[in-house]
Amino acid sequence: MSETEALESMVGGEYKYGFTTDVEYEDFPKGINEDIIREISRRKDEPEWVLEFRLEAFEKWKQMEEPDWPNVEYEKPNFDEIQYYSSTKKKDGKKPESLDEVDDQILETYEKLGIPLEEQKQLQGVAVDAVFDSESIFTTFKEKLAEAGVIFCSISEAIQDHPELVKEYMGSVVPKGDNFYAALNSAVFSDGSFVYVPEDTVCPMDLSTYFRINNMQSGQFERTLIICEDNSHVSYLEGCTAPMYQENQLHAAVVELVALEDAEIKYSTIQNWYSGDEEGQGGIFNFVTKRGHCRGDNSKISWTQVETGSAITWKYPSVIMQGDGSIGEFFSVAVTNNRQQADTGTKMIHVGKDTKSTIISKGISAGESDNSYRGLVKISPRAENAQNYSVCDSMLIGQTCGAHTFPYIESANPTAKVEHEASTSRVGEDQIFYLQQRGMDEDDAISLIVNGFCKEVLQELPMEFAVEADKLLGIKLEGSVG
Amino acid sequence: MLEIKDLHVCVEEDGTEILKGVNLTINEGEVHAIMGPNGSGKSTLSKVVAGHEAYEVTQGDILFEGESILELEADERAHLGLFLAFQYPVEVPGVTNKNLLRQAYNTIAQEQGREELDPLQFEDYAKEKLDLIKMKPEFIERSVNAGFSGGEKKRNEIFQMAVLDPKISFLDETDSGLDIDALKTVANGINQIADDDNAVVMVTHYQRILDYITPDHVHVMIDGEIAKSGDKDLAIKLEEQGYDWLIEPATASVNGEQQ
């Protein structure tokens, strides 16, 4: 299977990732308390400092309240009913060393998702870490990456094999008590990816993680940590899907990026979690904290996201530009349809001199959905000549959806230059009729209009992803004009 | 090629009847002009032929090459070779003229069993057509109508017509908003596209464009009906005398300024 075909099958058709894999899980009690956290840590055979990290986070979390400022409405999850750790039964109780030891059902699942893990079928040019519920199942191309000095493994493995790196960086960008869901994640985080790119290294291939939630009762609390040393470069992609269940499931992730001097991290997401049915039944609650820290001078962190799934999305990938001359970028397409609700945007925090940030946000709402952009641009007193340029465009399809923009600008330095542009447009019958008259059917017409609207963001995606993201948008909005 | 029979049409939303029994036959190789005062139903007629969903056909039929097209969607009619140059061309930001037209061209080619063009072949093909309306090659790289002047939008419609090479084209007030030089260019383009195998129907208020494109037939539409048909001399007479002599006293007041 070629890469393009694989990605095509990943996004093609209606929500076709809604299937369930029938695997046997280890017993794990529901609910959250100190014993549960100790048990997670014990099962993962973690060193004491990780357990302490978890317990401290749990103490903070208990003092915190679930935020209600986002422009979304949902029934708050019952935290005692969630299973915080979900691990499939292993042949000998250990993480598989080779693919032969991975459960066939799980291999089949990834094959169906278009991410084959077997060596002869692997996607070329992309290393994949496959995360199934709470565990990383397998990571491809590890050896090849190791030759270049790049570490790409699950965070659990990194804790075992590279504790000094994890200890230094984990929680350094998103502190364990940062916010309600970040604190929860810090207490119960399961798996996720770890990337370390040494000095003067361009990572030889794109890295990607494919997240799959399968277990109906469990939440997914993954944690990703990417560190780019001086003058190094990495491009990382993540994809996400989940089965269709009547119940909502919680996904509360933390992603931390650290870029040192002259380093560059490009982080792309195609989020296609199950978004619930037309009546708003089921779907994933996607409450995620993603933050990048441009720690070194002239470093650069770029977030590109195409958000199409989830019942509720609550997500603000941010960049703290501490190093002088560092750059933060945020390119986002957020699509909501049916009863989906999204409150998403970014925070650009300018600390260093001559820092520059760009925000391009494209929100598309259809059906009865609500789509909000929320963004903060903050210029600290010593951020001389900081510059920000923001564009927030909203597109409405139909009469029953909503689009909202909440831009916040705080500037404490008079030399800063902040520009903000916003627009709202509606896909009109006239536009569709025009394109139909030129021979396109209604769905192709909408696809073309939406694609044009999102162009500046889609062109930031790695090529194959861009083509597929384009298709995904089309599928997502099929039949949305009555 | 196209036969409109006793066509009655109303606005779907409120039931207002706009076309009240239009009869019109258009053959290969012909150029027709439909004239008439504001609100007489000229624009509606071209939109209905193109398949606009805001209108409902309550009586009569539209036959294309002998087959009724009433049940066909707008895109299916386009696949048959029916083209409408819009009075108010729509902007599609972020989509280049080239992308839109290549997708349109290939969709139609596929439906008609003709060969599709790859991006490079298409570019060459499209650039040839640009000469017809005297536009520079950059024109096809611009977003469809976004930020175009009124004249550029009208030229773009004729450019699209040239690229898609339809069997029958309705040009809805393509001449309005054009200065005299642009009008000549556009008319010249249309003359080059029109041949023995296709047909052109110009919907216009003014005789002006007919100085450059000679119609075989001129029709006057009054209050949803073709009140009179003739040759180019009819257009000249209209220019001199206006429409009043064609309007019966009883309907004149109703017709005033409906738009």
XYZ file of C-alpha atoms in Angstrom:
741
model
C 0.000 0.000 0.000
C 1.450 3.364 -0.948
C 1.479 6.192 1.515
C -1.182 8.076 -0.363
C -3.475 5.077 -0.605
C -2.975 4.409 3.049
C -3.868 7.921 4.022
C -6.732 7.870 1.601
C -8.225 4.881 3.329
C -7.616 6.672 6.589
C -9.958 9.507 5.773
C -12.161 8.117 3.009
C -15.912 7.622 3.290
C -18.175 8.451 6.172
C -16.902 7.770 9.659
C -15.530 4.349 8.881
C -13.230 4.112 11.856
C -16.149 3.532 14.165
C -15.508 -0.204 14.507
C -14.490 -1.872 17.760
C -11.628 -4.295 18.227
C -12.529 -7.252 20.421
C -9.484 -7.683 22.655
C -9.077 -8.902 26.173
C -8.180 -6.225 28.695
C -6.366 -6.583 31.978
C -8.715 -5.910 34.871
C -8.416 -2.399 36.165
C -10.788 -0.701 38.604
C -12.759 2.392 37.634
C -12.448 5.721 39.392
C -9.626 7.879 40.625
C -7.827 7.998 43.979
C -4.311 7.651 45.306
C -4.409 3.868 45.189
C -5.400 3.929 41.536
C -2.503 6.224 40.729
C -0.077 4.027 42.634
C -1.447 1.035 40.750
C -0.958 2.689 37.343
C 2.603 3.520 38.297
C 3.209 0.000 39.640
C 1.891 -1.680 36.506
C 4.131 0.512 34.417
C 7.022 -0.310 36.690
C 7.883 3.354 37.059
C 10.670 4.872 39.141
C 9.696 6.667 42.328
C 10.050 10.197 40.899
C 7.362 9.518 38.310
C 4.980 8.317 40.997
C 5.713 11.478 42.955
C 5.027 13.586 39.878
C 1.680 11.842 39.537
C 0.703 12.160 43.173
C 1.598 15.849 43.324
C -0.468 16.449 40.228
C -3.362 14.528 41.750
C -3.219 16.699 44.892
C -3.383 19.809 42.732
C -6.171 18.402 40.588
C -8.321 17.704 43.630
C -8.159 21.409 44.485
C -9.156 22.507 41.002
C -12.482 22.975 39.296
C -13.443 22.027 35.809
C -13.305 25.201 33.727
C -16.596 26.534 32.467
C -15.373 29.519 30.466
C -15.211 27.731 27.092
C -18.142 28.384 24.825
C -19.328 24.773 24.920
C -22.084 22.958 26.724
C -21.908 19.366 27.852
C -22.651 17.174 30.777
C -19.511 17.077 32.904
C -17.860 13.688 32.928
C -18.265 11.579 36.049
C -14.656 11.072 36.996
C -15.471 8.081 39.186
C -16.936 6.184 36.252
C -13.874 6.443 34.038
C -11.286 3.712 33.828
C -7.953 5.512 33.873
C -5.790 2.701 32.652
C -6.610 0.232 29.941
C -4.112 -2.362 28.959
C -4.658 -5.384 26.759
C -3.572 -8.814 28.016
C -0.085 -9.710 26.897
C 1.249 -13.128 26.086
C 3.827 -12.976 28.855
C 2.757 -9.769 30.513
C 5.385 -7.592 28.791
C 5.409 -5.010 26.018
C 6.069 -6.831 22.751
C 9.658 -6.737 21.567
C 8.740 -7.613 18.023
C 5.596 -7.553 15.955
C 5.164 -11.322 16.347
C 4.230 -10.665 19.937
C 1.585 -8.061 19.162
C -2.019 -9.249 19.316
C -3.187 -10.058 15.765
C -6.437 -8.213 16.369
C -4.580 -5.018 17.131
C -2.381 -5.408 14.074
C -5.528 -5.861 12.021
C -7.018 -2.743 13.584
C -4.108 -0.610 12.443
C -4.182 -2.248 9.033
C -7.865 -1.291 8.770
C -7.022 2.239 9.842
C -4.546 2.405 6.999
C -1.477 2.304 9.246
C -0.004 -1.168 8.639
C 2.753 -1.964 11.104
C 4.249 -5.060 9.433
C 7.642 -4.267 8.072
C 6.969 -4.975 4.400
C 3.793 -2.857 4.465
C 4.986 0.033 6.600
C 4.435 3.546 5.337
C 7.645 4.691 3.727
C 9.345 7.815 4.910
C 7.272 8.065 8.089
C 8.060 6.430 11.406
C 4.901 5.489 13.303
C 4.236 5.054 17.004
C 0.900 3.247 17.394
C -0.932 3.988 20.631
C -3.924 1.757 21.456
C -5.925 2.956 24.473
C -3.319 3.427 27.193
C -0.352 1.787 25.574
C 2.087 2.223 22.794
C 1.807 -0.988 20.780
C 4.724 -0.623 18.475
C 7.084 1.951 17.018
C 8.439 1.525 13.509
C 11.854 2.556 12.139
C 13.315 2.876 15.624
C 16.680 1.484 14.618
C 16.989 3.629 11.540
C 16.256 6.733 13.585
C 18.706 5.661 16.261
C 21.457 5.706 13.641
C 20.855 9.436 13.282
C 20.821 9.782 17.064
C 17.071 10.457 17.115
C 15.126 8.823 19.913
C 11.539 7.980 18.999
C 9.703 5.734 21.413
C 6.760 5.673 23.765
C 6.956 7.904 26.813
C 6.815 4.806 29.028
C 9.921 3.437 27.394
C 11.609 6.816 27.604
C 10.978 6.879 31.355
C 12.777 3.534 31.602
C 15.558 4.112 29.089
C 16.178 7.869 29.133
C 15.036 8.974 32.590
C 17.412 11.950 32.693
C 15.774 13.534 29.632
C 12.221 12.911 30.757
C 12.998 14.142 34.257
C 14.495 17.352 32.923
C 11.753 18.210 30.450
C 8.458 16.602 31.459
C 6.276 19.210 33.114
C 8.697 21.992 32.188
C 6.366 23.449 29.548
C 2.992 22.408 30.928
C 3.409 22.323 34.727
C 1.521 19.560 36.476
C -0.953 22.004 37.977
C -1.339 24.083 34.827
C -5.052 23.556 34.404
C -7.737 21.090 35.396
C -7.250 18.641 32.539
C -3.489 18.979 32.418
C -3.388 18.160 36.131
C -5.624 15.154 35.582
C -3.385 14.002 32.766
C -0.262 14.484 34.884
C -1.803 12.251 37.544
C -2.949 9.403 35.341
C -1.108 9.746 32.012
C -0.761 6.471 30.261
C 1.268 6.520 27.097
C 2.218 8.776 24.270
C 5.270 9.517 22.232
C 8.715 10.723 23.123
C 11.027 12.375 20.628
C 14.549 13.586 21.171
C 16.546 15.105 18.333
C 20.203 15.765 19.204
C 22.212 18.846 18.220
C 22.757 19.679 14.556
C 20.421 16.965 13.357
C 17.666 17.066 10.807
C 15.420 14.144 11.632
C 15.740 11.852 8.575
C 12.012 11.164 8.303
C 8.682 12.480 9.496
C 7.595 11.048 12.827
C 4.004 10.271 13.580
C 1.802 8.866 16.271
C -1.510 7.243 15.592
C -3.843 7.376 18.588
C -6.695 4.922 18.834
C -9.250 4.782 21.638
C -10.939 1.374 21.659
C -12.121 0.612 25.190
C -15.590 2.011 25.849
C -15.034 2.751 29.529
C -11.539 4.085 29.398
C -10.304 7.574 28.788
C -7.136 8.287 26.925
C -4.573 10.367 28.742
C -1.578 10.461 26.548
C 1.466 12.544 27.037
C 3.825 13.558 24.326
C 7.185 15.187 24.779
C 9.358 16.444 21.929
C 12.771 17.934 22.506
C 14.858 19.507 19.764
C 18.423 20.360 20.723
C 20.388 23.252 19.198
C 20.128 23.573 15.469
C 18.006 20.491 14.936
C 14.775 19.974 13.087
C 11.798 17.624 13.239
C 8.377 17.297 11.631
C 5.831 15.355 13.638
C 2.312 14.297 12.702
C -0.492 12.862 14.741
C -3.726 11.181 13.719
C -6.609 10.097 15.920
C -9.732 7.927 15.582
C -12.129 6.115 17.883
C -15.087 3.692 17.654
C -18.662 4.918 17.653
C -20.137 4.497 21.104
C -23.312 5.928 22.568
C -21.399 7.187 25.576
C -18.926 10.030 25.552
C -15.304 9.219 26.184
C -12.720 11.523 27.614
C -9.471 12.308 25.883
C -7.266 14.608 27.942
C -3.798 14.840 26.509
C -0.758 16.927 27.275
C 1.788 17.726 24.589
C 5.010 19.548 25.399
C 7.495 20.790 22.826
C 10.897 22.218 23.614
C 12.981 23.947 20.947
C 16.488 25.045 21.848
C 18.672 27.472 19.927
C 17.983 27.550 16.174
C 15.841 24.439 16.498
C 12.590 23.963 14.630
C 9.605 21.792 15.465
C 6.696 21.417 13.100
C 3.750 19.666 14.689
C 0.762 18.684 12.533
C -2.471 17.129 13.692
C -5.342 15.587 11.845
C -7.926 15.008 14.530
C -10.790 12.778 13.503
C -12.111 11.373 16.773
C -15.667 10.091 16.610
C -17.851 13.194 16.836
C -21.148 11.682 17.936
C -24.225 11.080 15.833
C -26.550 13.635 14.255
C -28.456 14.056 17.503
C -25.270 14.669 19.441
C -25.259 11.270 21.113
C -21.799 9.928 21.919
C -18.436 11.183 20.670
C -15.147 12.117 22.250
C -14.566 14.954 24.701
C -11.267 16.294 23.479
C -9.744 18.417 26.253
C -6.157 18.915 25.361
C -3.254 21.067 26.529
C -0.596 21.569 23.885
C 2.212 24.001 24.387
C 5.555 24.670 22.820
C 8.464 26.491 24.365
C 10.928 28.300 22.099
C 13.619 28.179 24.744
C 16.568 29.051 22.555
C 17.229 32.101 20.410
C 15.940 31.945 16.840
C 14.010 28.781 17.450
C 10.691 28.078 15.806
C 7.600 26.113 16.714
C 4.769 25.669 14.290
C 1.412 24.064 15.031
C -0.836 23.023 12.172
C -4.116 21.402 13.012
C -7.076 20.106 11.077
C -9.766 19.450 13.640
C -12.742 17.604 12.253
C -13.783 15.166 14.955
C -14.833 15.038 18.623
C -18.149 15.986 20.201
C -16.463 18.739 22.194
C -13.068 20.229 21.416
C -11.255 22.380 23.899
C -7.766 22.974 22.712
C -5.306 25.875 22.432
C -1.908 24.851 21.065
C 0.369 27.631 22.256
C 3.885 28.919 21.891
C 6.001 30.683 24.494
C 8.633 32.610 22.568
C 11.336 33.084 25.147
C 14.418 33.035 22.970
C 15.190 36.274 21.158
C 14.143 36.158 17.529
C 12.056 33.039 18.049
C 8.954 32.343 15.999
C 5.586 30.847 16.878
C 3.016 29.805 14.307
C -0.497 28.448 14.502
C -2.405 27.299 11.447
C -5.794 25.840 12.131
C -8.826 24.516 10.342
C -11.641 23.549 12.670
C -14.748 22.002 11.174
C -17.902 21.353 13.139
C -21.043 19.690 11.846
C -24.240 18.265 13.386
C -24.089 18.960 17.152
C -20.351 19.299 17.489
C -18.910 22.119 19.573
C -15.410 23.462 19.306
C -13.676 26.144 21.329
C -10.196 26.244 19.938
C -7.424 28.686 19.200
C -3.990 29.492 20.482
C -1.885 31.509 22.876
C 1.153 33.319 21.594
C 3.287 34.535 24.460
C 6.069 36.899 23.403
C 8.833 37.058 25.990
C 12.021 37.548 23.983
C 13.013 40.426 21.746
C 12.198 40.403 18.045
C 9.850 37.498 18.427
C 7.276 36.908 15.741
C 4.032 35.017 15.707
C 1.461 34.213 13.063
C -2.042 32.929 13.624
C -4.195 31.747 10.754
C -7.454 30.268 11.949
C -10.241 29.026 9.710
C -13.436 27.906 11.386
C -16.142 26.160 9.382
C -19.495 25.458 10.956
C -22.345 23.443 9.503
C -25.442 21.693 10.815
C -26.325 22.830 14.315
C -22.772 23.096 15.495
C -20.967 25.873 17.302
C -17.449 26.870 16.440
C -15.447 29.361 18.484
C -11.998 30.773 17.994
C -10.320 31.889 21.206
C -6.857 33.337 21.026
C -4.492 35.276 23.219
C -1.571 37.359 22.011
C 0.523 38.491 24.936
C 3.528 40.789 24.640
C 5.652 40.956 27.781
C 7.463 44.175 28.811
C 10.861 43.065 27.519
C 9.617 41.747 24.166
C 10.995 44.648 22.116
C 9.788 44.726 18.517
C 7.555 41.731 18.922
C 5.206 41.188 16.023
C 2.004 39.305 15.680
C -0.230 38.854 12.702
C -3.578 37.136 13.197
C -6.304 36.213 10.757
C -9.473 34.558 12.010
C -11.977 33.671 9.349
C -15.260 31.912 9.874
C -17.432 30.238 7.316
C -21.031 29.258 7.912
C -22.820 26.555 5.977
C -26.580 26.622 6.459
C -28.693 28.685 8.812
C -28.531 26.826 12.116
C -24.845 26.875 13.020
C -22.811 29.416 14.947
C -19.356 30.981 14.656
C -17.727 33.074 17.371
C -14.402 34.823 17.738
C -12.803 35.743 21.065
C -9.474 37.453 20.455
C -7.523 38.726 23.479
C -4.557 41.026 23.066
C -2.354 42.081 25.997
C 0.575 44.236 25.065
C 3.008 45.571 27.650
C 5.595 46.848 25.223
C 4.961 49.922 23.098
C 7.290 48.774 20.303
C 5.168 45.737 19.615
C 3.122 45.446 16.458
C -0.049 43.431 16.604
C -2.400 43.011 13.678
C -5.697 41.234 13.790
C -8.066 40.560 10.926
C -11.329 38.698 11.088
C -14.082 37.845 8.650
C -17.245 35.816 8.509
C -18.773 34.490 5.337
C -21.568 32.175 4.428
C -21.499 29.543 1.718
C -24.382 30.789 -0.322
C -26.714 28.987 -2.664
C -25.448 31.340 -5.348
C -21.886 30.128 -4.902
C -22.996 26.516 -5.092
C -25.225 27.135 -8.097
C -22.353 28.863 -9.866
C -20.060 25.886 -9.422
C -22.808 23.410 -10.261
C -23.412 25.311 -13.456
C -19.757 24.688 -14.230
C -20.381 20.958 -13.936
C -19.552 20.116 -10.315
C -21.988 18.297 -8.090
C -23.068 19.900 -4.842
C -20.593 18.058 -2.623
C -17.669 18.829 -4.917
C -18.780 22.443 -5.011
C -18.770 22.720 -1.214
C -15.483 20.903 -1.055
C -13.937 23.338 -3.498
C -15.281 26.389 -1.664
C -14.093 25.068 1.707
C -10.737 24.072 0.292
C -10.237 27.563 -1.092
C -11.208 29.006 2.267
C -8.656 26.833 4.105
C -5.893 27.044 1.532
C -3.414 28.993 3.650
C -3.615 26.348 6.369
C -3.692 23.231 4.211
C -0.550 24.300 2.402
C 1.288 24.130 5.724
C 0.622 20.416 6.030
C 3.075 17.837 4.723
C 2.042 17.101 1.150
C 0.285 13.740 1.507
C -1.534 14.936 4.583
C -2.735 18.019 2.742
C -4.361 15.991 -0.018
C -6.106 13.793 2.493
C -7.109 16.622 4.793
C -8.761 18.185 1.787
C -10.779 14.998 1.195
C -11.605 14.698 4.855
C -13.106 18.193 4.837
C -15.233 17.259 1.846
C -16.507 14.097 3.504
C -17.163 15.861 6.749
C -19.420 18.402 5.080
C -21.152 16.088 2.606
C -24.827 16.883 2.346
C -24.526 19.771 4.791
C -26.463 22.102 2.515
C -30.052 20.908 2.573
C -31.035 22.010 -30.062
C -33.043 23.674 -27.319
C -36.782 23.853 -27.310
C -38.717 25.751 -24.666
C -42.416 24.886 -24.729
C -45.151 26.840 -23.009
C -42.920 27.358 -19.984
C -44.581 28.582 -16.819
C -42.351 29.274 -13.851
C -42.880 30.647 -10.375
C -40.592 31.532 -7.496
C -40.569 28.529 -5.214
C -40.532 30.535 -1.997
C -43.627 32.690 -2.527
C -45.274 31.295 -5.633
C -44.998 34.514 -7.691
C -45.402 33.608 -11.330
C -42.613 35.025 -13.474
C -42.735 33.147 -16.749
C -46.179 32.779 -18.214
C -45.884 30.530 -21.217
C -42.579 31.059 -23.010
C -42.025 29.356 -26.365
C -38.610 29.445 -27.961
C -36.659 27.201 -30.329
C -32.911 27.540 -30.739
C -30.990 25.632 -33.387
C -27.294 24.922 -33.972
C -25.384 27.784 -35.446
C -27.852 30.425 -34.303
C -27.339 33.532 -32.244
C -30.403 34.783 -30.384
C -30.939 37.958 -28.439
C -33.589 38.222 -25.752
C -34.423 41.795 -24.865
C -36.999 43.354 -22.658
C -37.557 45.764 -19.797
C -36.493 45.123 -16.201
C -38.530 42.473 -14.451
C -39.855 40.922 -17.647
C -38.330 37.522 -16.800
C -35.252 37.447 -19.076
C -32.780 36.579 -16.338
C -35.199 34.125 -14.809
C -35.479 32.298 -18.098
C -31.730 31.733 -18.312
C -31.519 30.642 -14.674
C -34.397 28.214 -15.117
C -32.798 26.713 -18.202
C -29.572 26.305 -16.197
C -31.452 24.563 -13.375
C -31.601 27.092 -10.532
C -33.422 25.584 -7.571
C -35.179 28.764 -6.487
C -37.666 28.407 -9.329
C -40.388 25.884 -9.943
C -41.621 24.915 -13.377
C -45.390 24.618 -13.074
C -46.198 23.926 -16.702
C -44.469 23.271 -20.008
C -41.121 21.733 -20.779
C -37.520 22.393 -21.758
C -36.070 19.959 -24.276
C -32.373 19.689 -25.008
C -31.650 17.682 -28.155
C -35.138 16.264 -27.893
C -35.002 15.178 -24.233
C -36.609 16.952 -21.306
C -34.042 18.349 -18.885
C -36.479 19.460 -16.189
C -35.552 16.619 -13.881
C -31.820 17.222 -14.210
C -29.694 19.019 -11.626
C -27.721 22.086 -12.680
C -24.490 20.093 -12.902
C -26.131 17.425 -15.076
C -27.334 20.105 -17.455
C -23.814 21.515 -17.582
C -22.571 18.034 -18.501
C -24.871 18.102 -21.542
C -23.137 21.250 -22.762
C -25.293 23.999 -21.329
C -23.547 27.109 -20.096
C -24.716 30.219 -18.290
C -22.578 33.356 -18.149
C -23.773 34.960 -14.931
C -25.043 38.479 -14.626
C -23.325 38.647 -11.226
C -20.418 36.182 -11.284
C -19.713 34.702 -7.852
C -16.390 34.990 -6.017
C -14.666 31.841 -4.808
C -11.689 32.989 -2.695
C -8.679 30.685 -2.524
C -9.660 28.688 -5.609
C -7.750 29.644 -8.717
C -9.447 30.075 -12.052
C -7.199 27.311 -13.302
C -8.219 24.814 -10.634
C -11.903 25.539 -10.966
C -11.837 25.301 -14.730
C -9.708 22.205 -14.922
C -12.029 20.416 -12.525
C -15.030 21.684 -14.478
C -13.500 20.804 -17.838
C -12.539 17.308 -16.766
C -15.866 16.603 -15.087
C -17.693 17.549 -18.266
C -15.177 15.726 -20.481
C -15.633 12.595 -18.414
C -19.424 12.793 -18.684
C -19.235 13.331 -22.432
C -16.672 10.570 -22.905
C -13.943 12.933 -24.032
C -10.336 12.850 -22.957
C -9.442 14.560 -19.689
C -6.494 16.933 -19.542
C -3.639 16.747 -17.060
C -2.548 19.998 -15.383
C 0.109 20.802 -17.990
C -2.070 20.037 -21.000
C -4.838 22.053 -19.431
C -2.606 25.034 -18.854
C -1.633 25.137 -22.516
C -5.230 24.730 -23.589
C -6.482 27.459 -21.233
C -3.783 29.902 -22.271
C -4.871 29.651 -25.898
C -8.367 30.646 -24.848
C -7.086 33.651 -22.914
C -6.205 35.350 -26.178
C -9.881 35.432 -27.057
C -10.578 37.912 -24.294
C -7.142 39.512 -24.364
C -6.149 38.614 -20.830
C -2.636 37.916 -19.565
C -1.597 34.389 -18.484
C -1.604 35.458 -14.799
C -5.380 35.683 -15.089
C -5.773 31.946 -14.657
C -3.696 31.919 -11.481
C -5.976 34.377 -9.696
C -8.740 33.335 -7.331
C -12.066 33.006 -9.138
C -13.514 36.514 -9.442
C -12.106 37.517 -6.033
C -11.150 41.170 -6.187
C -11.938 41.330 -9.901
C -13.354 44.510 -11.343
C -16.828 44.292 -12.849
C -15.342 44.131 -16.332
C -12.859 41.406 -15.382
C -15.663 39.304 -13.971
C -17.597 39.536 -17.234
C -14.516 38.697 -19.266
C -13.919 35.757 -16.981
C -17.361 34.395 -17.792
C -16.589 34.477 -21.500
C -13.182 32.941 -20.847
C -14.871 30.102 -18.961
C -17.301 29.688 -21.835
C -14.387 29.401 -24.247
C -12.653 26.814 -22.085
C -15.724 24.664 -21.477
C -16.803 24.860 -25.122
C -20.542 24.412 -24.475
C -23.174 23.524 -27.054
C -25.486 26.288 -25.946
C -24.647 29.371 -23.895
C -26.946 31.819 -22.194
C -25.163 35.121 -21.614
C -27.052 37.018 -18.950
C -26.360 40.735 -19.399
C -22.746 40.072 -20.192
C -22.569 43.525 -21.758
C -23.682 45.499 -18.725
C -20.934 47.268 -16.815
C -18.438 47.066 -19.673
C -16.774 50.116 -21.163
C -16.714 50.348 -24.929
C -13.266 48.759 -25.389
C -14.074 45.884 -23.067
C -17.384 45.441 -24.829
C -15.632 45.111 -28.168
C -13.162 42.605 -26.754
C -15.878 40.501 -25.174
C -18.052 40.648 -28.310
C -15.105 39.661 -30.419
C -14.464 36.692 -28.109
C -18.077 35.585 -28.365
C -17.996 35.853 -32.160
C -14.983 33.582 -32.264
C -16.579 31.006 -30.009
C -19.882 30.952 -31.901
C -19.837 28.476 -34.770
C -22.129 26.184 -36.767
C -22.265 23.557 -34.056
C -23.185 25.679 -31.074
C -25.717 28.306 -30.176
C -25.593 31.552 -28.204
C -28.459 33.291 -26.444
C -27.741 36.839 -25.323
C -29.953 38.340 -22.682
C -29.573 42.098 -22.768
C -31.204 45.421 -22.088
C -29.409 47.284 -24.793
C -28.912 47.050 -28.478
C -25.292 48.173 -27.970
C -23.672 44.724 -27.943
C -25.697 43.800 -31.032
C -23.602 46.294 -32.993
C -20.765 43.827 -32.618
C -22.595 40.504 -32.528
C -25.284 40.115 -35.140
C -28.167 38.025 -33.899
C -30.128 35.751 -36.214
C -33.195 36.203 -34.063
C -34.303 38.878 -31.642
C -37.051 38.268 -29.100
C -38.735 40.735 -26.839
C -39.880 39.521 -23.496
C -42.682 41.376 -21.760
C -44.269 40.264 -18.535
C -43.099 36.664 -18.696
C -43.909 36.035 -22.339
C -42.187 36.502 -25.659
C -44.189 39.431 -26.975
C -42.475 39.681 -30.336
C -39.764 37.967 -32.344
C -37.913 39.220 -35.367
C -34.464 39.768 -36.838
C -31.834 42.372 -35.990
C -34.027 45.157 -37.262
C -36.331 44.540 -34.330
C -33.478 45.395 -31.961
C -32.864 48.622 -33.816
C -36.510 49.526 -33.635
C -36.484 48.856 -29.896
C -33.466 51.084 -29.475
C -35.289 53.885 -31.224
C -38.772 53.449 -29.812
C -38.348 51.670 -26.482
C -40.665 48.915 -25.345
C -43.839 50.880 -24.831
C -45.311 50.123 -28.236
C -45.199 46.427 -27.353
C -46.766 46.737 -23.945
C -50.513 46.508 -23.809
C -52.015 49.302 -21.735
C -53.391 46.899 -19.126
C -49.994 45.411 -18.301
C -47.861 48.516 -18.673
C -48.404 49.739 -15.163
C -47.700 46.351 -13.595
C -44.436 46.150 -15.403
C -42.847 49.409 -14.436
C -39.822 48.767 -12.243
C -40.161 45.410 -10.625
C -36.500 44.722 -10.036
